[in-house]
Short mmCIF file of C-alpha atoms in Angstrom, two decimals:
data_model
loop_
_atom_site.label_atom_id
_atom_site.label_comp_id
_atom_site.label_asym_id
_atom_site.label_seq_id
_atom_site.Cartn_x
_atom_site.Cartn_y
_atom_site.Cartn_z
CA MET A 32 1.32 22.56 -0.19
CA ALA A 33 -1.80 21.91 -2.26
CA ILE A 34 -0.32 18.80 -3.86
CA TYR A 35 0.66 17.55 -0.38
CA ASP A 36 -2.91 17.99 0.86
CA ASP A 37 -4.38 16.46 -2.31
CA ILE A 38 -2.23 13.34 -1.96
CA LEU A 39 -3.06 13.00 1.75
CA ASP A 40 -6.77 13.41 0.97
CA GLN A 41 -6.55 10.59 -1.59
CA ILE A 42 -4.46 8.21 0.50
CA GLY A 43 -5.25 9.10 4.10
CA THR A 44 -1.92 8.20 5.73
CA ALA A 45 1.45 9.93 5.52
CA PRO A 46 3.56 6.76 4.86
CA ALA A 47 1.31 5.67 1.99
CA ALA A 48 1.12 9.22 0.67
CA GLY A 49 4.91 9.51 0.86
CA GLN A 50 5.25 6.34 -1.23
CA LEU A 51 2.80 7.76 -3.78
CA HIS A 52 4.77 11.03 -3.85
CA GLU A 53 7.94 9.08 -4.61
CA ASN A 54 6.21 6.96 -7.28
CA ILE A 55 4.85 10.06 -9.01
CA TRP A 56 8.31 11.64 -9.14
CA VAL A 57 9.93 8.47 -10.45
CA GLU A 58 7.36 8.17 -13.23
CA LEU A 59 7.66 11.85 -14.18
CA LEU A 60 11.46 11.73 -14.17
CA ARG A 61 11.50 8.48 -16.15
CA ARG A 62 9.65 10.27 -18.97
CA GLU A 63 12.62 12.62 -19.31
CA GLU A 64 15.30 10.06 -18.46
CA PRO A 65 14.38 6.46 -19.34
CA ALA A 66 17.60 5.22 -17.69
CA LEU A 67 16.30 6.30 -14.27
CA HIS A 68 16.04 3.49 -11.75
CA ASN A 69 14.29 3.70 -8.40
CA VAL A 70 15.81 2.12 -5.32
CA ARG A 71 14.10 -0.19 -2.86
CA LEU A 72 16.27 -1.43 -0.07
CA GLY A 73 15.27 -3.39 3.02
CA ARG A 74 16.61 -0.87 5.54
CA GLY A 75 16.26 2.62 4.13
CA ASP A 76 17.22 3.73 0.69
CA GLY A 77 20.72 5.07 1.34
CA GLY A 78 19.60 8.60 0.47
CA ILE A 79 18.47 7.46 -2.99
CA ASP A 80 14.96 7.19 -4.34
CA GLY A 81 16.08 7.25 -7.95
CA HIS A 82 19.39 7.30 -9.77
CA VAL A 83 20.80 7.58 -13.26
CA LEU A 84 24.29 6.26 -14.03
CA LEU A 85 25.92 9.13 -15.92
CA ASP A 86 29.26 7.54 -16.73
CA PRO A 87 30.04 3.86 -16.12
CA LEU A 88 33.77 4.54 -16.44
CA THR A 89 33.92 7.09 -13.61
CA GLY A 90 30.96 5.74 -11.67
CA ASP A 91 29.30 9.17 -11.70
CA ALA A 92 25.57 9.10 -10.98
CA GLU A 93 22.74 11.56 -10.61
CA VAL A 94 20.69 10.91 -7.47
CA PHE A 95 17.11 11.91 -6.69
CA GLN A 96 15.70 11.99 -3.16
CA ALA A 97 11.95 12.49 -2.61
CA LYS A 98 10.82 13.82 0.75
CA PHE A 99 7.10 14.12 1.49
CA ASN A 100 7.12 17.03 3.93
CA ALA A 101 4.48 19.73 4.40
CA VAL A 102 7.00 22.01 6.12
CA LEU A 103 10.75 22.41 6.24
CA GLY A 104 11.38 22.48 10.00
CA ASP A 105 14.39 21.36 12.00
CA ASP A 106 13.39 17.67 11.94
CA GLN A 107 12.89 17.69 8.18
CA LYS A 108 16.18 19.53 7.64
CA GLU A 109 18.01 16.91 9.71
CA GLU A 110 16.36 14.16 7.64
CA ILE A 111 17.39 15.89 4.39
CA VAL A 112 21.00 16.37 5.56
CA ASN A 113 21.22 12.70 6.57
CA SER A 114 19.87 11.61 3.17
CA PHE A 115 22.34 13.90 1.39
CA VAL A 116 25.28 12.52 3.38
CA SER A 117 24.07 8.92 2.87
CA ALA A 118 23.80 9.44 -0.89
CA HIS A 119 27.43 10.56 -0.99
CA ARG A 120 28.61 7.50 0.95
CA ASN A 121 27.70 5.03 -1.78
CA THR A 122 30.33 3.24 -3.83
CA PHE A 123 29.45 5.27 -6.93
CA VAL A 124 30.20 9.00 -7.23
CA CYS A 125 27.14 11.11 -6.44
CA ALA A 126 27.88 13.79 -9.03
CA LYS A 127 24.45 15.44 -8.77
CA TRP A 128 21.83 15.25 -6.00
CA THR A 129 18.28 16.55 -6.45
CA LEU A 130 15.78 16.92 -3.63
CA LEU A 131 12.13 16.48 -4.62
CA LEU A 132 9.67 18.24 -2.29
CA PRO A 133 5.90 18.81 -2.66
CA ILE A 134 6.14 22.37 -1.30
CA GLU A 135 7.26 25.77 -2.55
CA LEU A 136 10.27 26.98 -0.62
CA SER A 137 10.48 30.41 1.00
CA ALA A 138 13.61 32.53 0.48
CA PRO A 139 15.08 31.48 3.88
CA GLU A 140 14.33 27.80 3.13
CA LEU A 141 15.96 28.10 -0.28
CA ASN A 142 18.98 29.75 1.34
CA TRP A 143 19.19 26.87 3.82
CA LEU A 144 19.02 24.34 1.00
CA THR A 145 21.63 26.04 -1.19
CA VAL A 146 24.08 27.21 1.49
CA ASP A 147 23.46 26.03 5.04
CA MET A 148 22.62 22.42 4.16
CA ARG A 149 26.07 21.94 2.67
CA GLU A 150 27.69 23.16 5.90
CA ALA A 151 25.42 20.93 8.00
CA ALA A 152 26.31 17.96 5.79
CA LYS A 153 30.03 18.64 6.24
CA ARG A 154 29.55 18.64 10.04
CA VAL A 155 27.59 15.36 9.96
CA ALA A 156 30.17 13.72 7.73
CA ALA A 157 33.02 14.93 9.96
CA ASP A 158 31.24 13.75 13.12
CA ASP A 159 30.63 10.36 11.52
CA ALA A 160 34.28 10.10 10.48
CA MET A 161 35.38 10.89 14.05
CA SER A 162 33.07 8.27 15.53
CA VAL A 163 34.54 5.58 13.25
CA ARG A 164 38.05 6.16 14.62
#
């Protein structure tokens, strides 16, 4: 949480601090993977803040999603699930999805992220599929 507070102290507003958080991650990741591209779309980012095309033949991509949250409550979990589902709805294959948070996760939060989030995402995707019919 210290990095979250430090960024907010420097910037002053959550939206601007969230953009800085994303920019920092993109620059750090680009050092390891120069092929990383960040995404700027007019209406949301489709669950993608950065992506790397892994295989142009299969369309496989690695996706990065930065969330600037001080806590991992129900609202933030819903936001994360929606971003995860959105990332998997793109025309390319989201072969790997990485969530970038400025906080250390507790054991229950890590369990939610590694187990329960997947189940929540399946429910959201199924509900969305039913509403299209």
